[in-house]
CSV table of C-alpha atoms and ligand atoms in Angstrom, one decimal:
chain,number,residue,atom,x,y,z
A,1,UNK,CA,105.5,108.5,83.7
A,2,UNK,CA,104.4,105.4,85.4
A,3,UNK,CA,102.2,106.0,88.4
A,4,UNK,CA,101.7,103.1,90.7
A,5,UNK,CA,97.9,102.5,91.1
A,6,UNK,CA,96.4,103.0,94.7
A,7,UNK,CA,93.2,101.2,96.1
A,8,UNK,CA,92.5,102.6,99.7
A,9,UNK,CA,89.7,101.2,101.6
A,10,UNK,CA,87.9,103.9,104.1
A,11,UNK,CA,86.3,101.9,106.7
A,12,UNK,CA,84.7,105.0,108.2
A,13,UNK,CA,83.1,104.6,111.7
A,14,UNK,CA,82.8,101.0,111.3
A,15,UNK,CA,84.0,97.7,113.0
A,16,UNK,CA,84.8,97.1,116.5
A,17,UNK,CA,88.4,96.0,117.3
A,18,UNK,CA,87.3,92.4,117.0
A,19,UNK,CA,85.4,93.0,113.8
A,20,UNK,CA,88.5,94.8,112.5
A,21,UNK,CA,90.9,91.9,113.3
A,22,UNK,CA,88.7,89.4,111.8
A,23,UNK,CA,88.3,91.6,108.4
A,24,UNK,CA,91.9,92.1,108.1
A,25,UNK,CA,92.9,88.5,108.7
A,26,UNK,CA,90.4,87.6,106.0
A,27,UNK,CA,91.6,89.9,103.6
A,28,UNK,CA,95.4,90.3,104.1
A,29,UNK,CA,96.6,87.0,102.5
A,30,UNK,CA,94.7,87.5,99.5
A,31,UNK,CA,95.7,91.2,99.2
A,32,UNK,CA,99.3,90.5,99.9
A,33,UNK,CA,99.4,88.3,96.8
A,34,UNK,CA,98.1,91.0,94.4
A,35,UNK,CA,101.1,92.9,92.9
A,36,UNK,CA,101.5,96.0,91.0
A,37,UNK,CA,99.1,97.9,93.0
A,38,UNK,CA,99.5,99.9,96.4
A,39,UNK,CA,96.8,98.3,98.8
A,40,UNK,CA,95.9,100.5,101.9
A,41,UNK,CA,93.4,99.9,104.6
A,42,UNK,CA,92.2,102.7,106.7
A,43,UNK,CA,90.3,101.1,109.8
A,44,UNK,CA,89.3,103.4,112.8
A,45,UNK,CA,92.1,104.7,115.0
A,46,UNK,CA,91.7,102.3,117.7
A,47,UNK,CA,92.2,99.2,115.4
A,48,UNK,CA,95.4,100.6,113.7
A,49,UNK,CA,97.6,99.2,116.4
A,50,UNK,CA,96.2,95.5,116.0
A,51,UNK,CA,96.0,96.1,112.2
A,52,UNK,CA,99.8,96.9,112.1
A,53,UNK,CA,100.7,93.6,113.8
A,54,UNK,CA,98.6,91.6,111.4
A,55,UNK,CA,100.0,93.4,108.4
A,56,UNK,CA,103.5,93.7,109.3
A,57,UNK,CA,105.7,92.2,106.8
A,58,UNK,CA,103.2,91.9,104.2
A,59,UNK,CA,102.5,94.4,101.3
A,60,UNK,CA,99.3,95.6,102.7
A,61,UNK,CA,99.8,99.2,104.1
A,62,UNK,CA,97.7,101.2,106.5
A,63,UNK,CA,96.0,104.7,106.7
A,64,UNK,CA,94.4,106.7,109.3
A,65,UNK,CA,91.1,108.4,108.4
A,66,UNK,CA,92.0,111.7,109.9
A,67,UNK,CA,94.6,113.7,111.9
A,68,UNK,CA,94.9,116.9,113.8
A,69,UNK,CA,97.5,119.5,112.8
A,70,UNK,CA,99.1,120.3,116.3
A,71,UNK,CA,101.9,117.7,117.4
A,72,UNK,CA,100.7,117.7,121.2
A,73,UNK,CA,98.9,119.6,123.8
A,74,UNK,CA,95.5,120.5,125.2
A,75,UNK,CA,93.5,119.1,122.4
A,76,UNK,CA,91.2,116.6,124.0
A,77,UNK,CA,90.3,113.9,121.8
A,78,UNK,CA,92.6,114.7,118.9
A,79,UNK,CA,95.3,112.5,117.4
A,80,UNK,CA,98.4,114.3,116.2
A,81,UNK,CA,100.5,113.3,113.3
A,82,UNK,CA,103.4,112.1,115.6
A,83,UNK,CA,101.1,109.4,117.1
A,84,UNK,CA,100.3,108.3,113.6
A,85,UNK,CA,103.7,108.3,112.3
A,86,UNK,CA,105.3,104.8,112.6
A,87,UNK,CA,101.9,103.3,112.8
A,88,UNK,CA,100.6,103.9,109.3
A,89,UNK,CA,102.0,105.4,106.2
A,90,UNK,CA,98.8,107.2,104.8
A,91,UNK,CA,96.3,109.5,106.2
A,92,UNK,CA,93.1,110.6,104.7
A,93,UNK,CA,92.6,114.3,105.0
A,94,UNK,CA,89.6,116.6,104.0
A,95,UNK,CA,87.2,113.9,103.3
A,96,UNK,CA,83.9,115.5,102.6
A,97,UNK,CA,82.3,114.0,105.9
A,98,UNK,CA,84.9,115.9,107.8
A,99,UNK,CA,84.0,119.1,105.9
A,100,UNK,CA,80.2,118.5,106.3
A,101,UNK,CA,79.7,117.3,109.8
A,102,UNK,CA,82.8,118.6,111.6
A,103,UNK,CA,83.3,122.1,109.9
A,104,UNK,CA,86.5,121.5,108.5
A,105,UNK,CA,87.6,124.4,106.1
A,106,UNK,CA,90.1,124.4,103.3
A,107,UNK,CA,92.3,126.3,105.6
A,108,UNK,CA,92.1,123.5,108.2
A,109,UNK,CA,92.7,121.0,105.7
A,110,UNK,CA,95.8,122.8,104.5
A,111,UNK,CA,97.2,122.8,108.1
A,112,UNK,CA,96.6,119.2,108.5
A,113,UNK,CA,98.1,118.3,105.1
A,114,UNK,CA,101.3,120.1,106.0
A,115,UNK,CA,101.4,118.8,109.6
A,116,UNK,CA,101.0,115.2,108.3
A,117,UNK,CA,103.8,115.5,105.7
A,118,UNK,CA,106.0,116.9,108.4
A,119,UNK,CA,105.6,114.0,110.4
A,120,UNK,CA,106.4,111.6,107.3
A,121,UNK,CA,102.8,110.6,106.5
A,122,UNK,CA,101.4,110.6,103.0
A,123,UNK,CA,98.1,112.4,102.9
A,124,UNK,CA,95.0,111.4,100.6
A,125,UNK,CA,93.7,114.7,100.0
A,126,UNK,CA,90.0,114.5,99.1
A,127,UNK,CA,88.2,117.2,97.0
A,128,UNK,CA,84.6,117.0,95.5
A,129,UNK,CA,81.4,119.1,94.8
A,130,UNK,CA,77.9,118.9,96.2
A,131,UNK,CA,75.0,117.8,94.0
A,132,UNK,CA,73.9,121.4,93.9
A,133,UNK,CA,77.2,122.7,92.6
A,134,UNK,CA,77.5,119.8,90.2
A,135,UNK,CA,74.0,120.7,88.7
A,136,UNK,CA,74.7,124.3,88.8
A,137,UNK,CA,77.8,123.7,86.5
A,138,UNK,CA,80.1,124.9,89.3
A,139,UNK,CA,82.3,121.7,89.8
A,140,UNK,CA,85.5,123.1,88.2
A,141,UNK,CA,85.3,126.3,90.1
A,142,UNK,CA,84.6,124.4,93.5
A,143,UNK,CA,87.5,122.0,92.8
A,144,UNK,CA,89.7,124.9,91.7
A,145,UNK,CA,89.1,126.6,95.1
A,146,UNK,CA,89.7,123.5,97.2
A,147,UNK,CA,92.9,123.0,95.2
A,148,UNK,CA,94.0,126.6,95.5
A,149,UNK,CA,93.3,127.1,99.1
A,150,UNK,CA,95.0,123.8,100.1
A,151,UNK,CA,97.4,122.8,97.7
A,152,UNK,CA,101.0,123.6,97.9
A,153,UNK,CA,103.7,122.3,95.5
A,154,UNK,CA,105.4,120.9,98.4
A,155,UNK,CA,102.4,118.5,99.1
A,156,UNK,CA,103.1,116.7,95.7
A,157,UNK,CA,106.7,116.5,96.1
A,158,UNK,CA,106.0,114.7,99.4
A,159,UNK,CA,103.9,111.9,98.0
A,160,UNK,CA,100.5,113.4,98.6
A,161,UNK,CA,97.6,111.7,96.6
A,162,UNK,CA,94.4,113.5,95.5
A,163,UNK,CA,91.1,111.7,95.8
A,164,UNK,CA,88.3,113.2,93.7
A,165,UNK,CA,85.0,112.4,95.4
A,166,UNK,CA,81.8,114.0,94.1
A,167,UNK,CA,79.9,114.3,97.3
A,168,UNK,CA,76.7,113.3,95.5
A,169,UNK,CA,78.3,109.7,94.7
A,170,UNK,CA,79.5,109.0,98.3
A,171,UNK,CA,77.7,106.2,99.9
A,172,UNK,CA,74.6,106.7,97.4
A,173,UNK,CA,75.2,103.7,95.2
A,174,UNK,CA,75.1,106.3,92.4
A,175,UNK,CA,78.8,106.6,91.2
A,176,UNK,CA,80.1,109.0,88.6
A,177,UNK,CA,80.5,107.5,85.2
A,178,UNK,CA,83.9,106.6,84.2
A,179,UNK,CA,83.9,109.4,81.6
A,180,UNK,CA,82.8,112.0,83.8
A,181,UNK,CA,85.3,111.0,86.6
A,182,UNK,CA,88.0,110.8,84.0
A,183,UNK,CA,87.1,114.5,82.6
A,184,UNK,CA,87.1,115.9,86.0
A,185,UNK,CA,90.4,114.1,87.1
A,186,UNK,CA,91.8,115.4,83.8
A,187,UNK,CA,90.7,118.9,84.8
A,188,UNK,CA,92.4,118.4,88.3
A,189,UNK,CA,95.7,117.3,86.6
A,190,UNK,CA,95.6,120.2,84.3
A,191,UNK,CA,95.0,122.4,87.3
A,192,UNK,CA,98.0,121.1,89.1
A,193,UNK,CA,100.1,121.4,86.0
A,194,UNK,CA,99.2,124.9,85.8
A,195,UNK,CA,100.1,125.7,89.4
A,196,UNK,CA,103.0,123.5,89.8
A,197,UNK,CA,104.3,122.4,86.3
A,198,UNK,CA,103.7,119.2,84.3
A,199,UNK,CA,106.5,117.3,86.1
A,200,UNK,CA,104.5,117.2,89.3
A,201,UNK,CA,101.1,117.0,87.6
A,202,UNK,CA,102.3,113.8,85.6
A,203,UNK,CA,103.6,112.2,88.7
A,204,UNK,CA,100.8,113.0,91.4
A,205,UNK,CA,98.3,110.1,91.9
A,206,UNK,CA,94.7,111.1,91.5
A,207,UNK,CA,92.0,108.5,92.8
A,208,UNK,CA,88.2,108.5,92.1
A,209,UNK,CA,85.9,107.8,95.1
A,210,UNK,CA,82.2,107.6,95.4
A,211,UNK,CA,80.2,104.2,95.4
A,212,UNK,CA,83.2,102.3,93.7
A,213,UNK,CA,82.4,98.4,93.9
A,214,UNK,CA,83.5,95.3,92.2
A,215,UNK,CA,81.2,95.9,89.4
A,216,UNK,CA,82.5,99.4,88.4
A,217,UNK,CA,86.2,99.5,89.2
A,218,UNK,CA,87.2,98.2,85.8
A,219,UNK,CA,85.4,101.2,84.2
A,220,UNK,CA,87.4,103.8,86.3
A,221,UNK,CA,90.9,101.9,86.0
A,222,UNK,CA,90.6,101.7,82.2
A,223,UNK,CA,90.8,105.6,82.2
A,224,UNK,CA,94.4,106.8,81.7
A,225,UNK,CA,94.1,109.6,84.1
A,226,UNK,CA,92.4,107.5,86.9
A,227,UNK,CA,95.2,106.0,89.3
A,228,UNK,CA,93.0,104.2,91.6
A,229,UNK,CA,90.1,104.4,94.1
A,230,UNK,CA,89.2,105.5,97.5
A,231,UNK,CA,86.5,102.8,98.4
A,232,UNK,CA,84.0,103.1,101.3
A,233,UNK,CA,81.2,100.7,101.8
A,234,UNK,CA,82.7,98.0,99.5
A,235,UNK,CA,86.0,98.1,101.5
A,236,UNK,CA,84.1,96.4,104.5
A,237,UNK,CA,83.3,93.2,102.4
A,238,UNK,CA,86.5,91.1,102.1
A,239,UNK,CA,85.6,89.4,98.9
A,240,UNK,CA,84.5,92.5,97.1
A,241,UNK,CA,87.4,94.7,98.2
A,242,UNK,CA,90.0,91.9,97.1
A,243,UNK,CA,88.1,91.7,93.8
A,244,UNK,CA,88.4,95.7,93.2
A,245,UNK,CA,92.3,95.4,94.1
A,246,UNK,CA,92.7,92.4,91.8
A,247,UNK,CA,90.8,94.2,88.9
A,248,UNK,CA,93.0,97.2,89.6
A,249,UNK,CA,96.1,95.0,89.1
A,250,UNK,CA,95.0,93.4,86.1
A,251,UNK,CA,94.1,96.4,84.3
A,252,UNK,CA,96.7,98.8,85.4
A,253,UNK,CA,99.3,97.0,87.6
A,254,UNK,CA,102.9,98.0,87.2
B,1,LIG,P1,81.6,104.9,99.3
B,1,LIG,O1,82.6,106.0,100.0
B,1,LIG,O2,82.6,104.1,98.5
B,1,LIG,O3,80.8,104.2,100.4
B,1,LIG,O4,80.8,105.7,98.4
B,1,LIG,C1,83.6,106.5,99.5
B,1,LIG,C2,84.3,107.4,100.7
B,1,LIG,O5,83.7,108.1,101.2
B,1,LIG,O6,85.7,107.6,100.4
């Protein structure tokens, strides 16, 4: 089963519209040339429209960083899946920063994923454990809960991607080792297999995220079970992000 690698850049709450334009214009021609890997940029909502204009006709795809689960109505400040459909292909759902700072529960995340899929978006569904949970040996239990509470067979048939992001590795400069990430991602794949069968488990893409950079991406891409990366800080540096995508393509491009 060949899974096309995916490298997604999560810009988080960074870049003004002008900065986003400049960053995309710098990266886009170089990213476009790199084949065999899906390349996804996730700028802030307000820059998606201009980003779409710049990336139109190129192989660079777009994603949003969040979505609400209702289609429309009195939900001041929220963005619905219908607003994103046609603007981007992917949407990050359940990022640990959303869980931590905005109180998103597995139940809310489940609703968001279903609503996103219904609108034709592909979710990048984030799971991961805290440092305390990791040190207490609870990683598998926590991931199992996140996966059971919000993981429908229907997700994976609709192109949903899983991103394993240990919370202690996000933005800290302390990534998981390739071996540890691979072991945990292998566990996630087995878990999906037990729940939904080996066909789905072998086709779902599972990314690693947490302090990925140009110096460590190769270590992750060399692991058979790791299908790419969700990159935060390093995706804001054009040269570094291009290098990450290039290495992913060299190692595992299809
Ligand atoms: P980081 O963020 O690469 O800056 O650690 C990853 C993420 O939060 O998706």
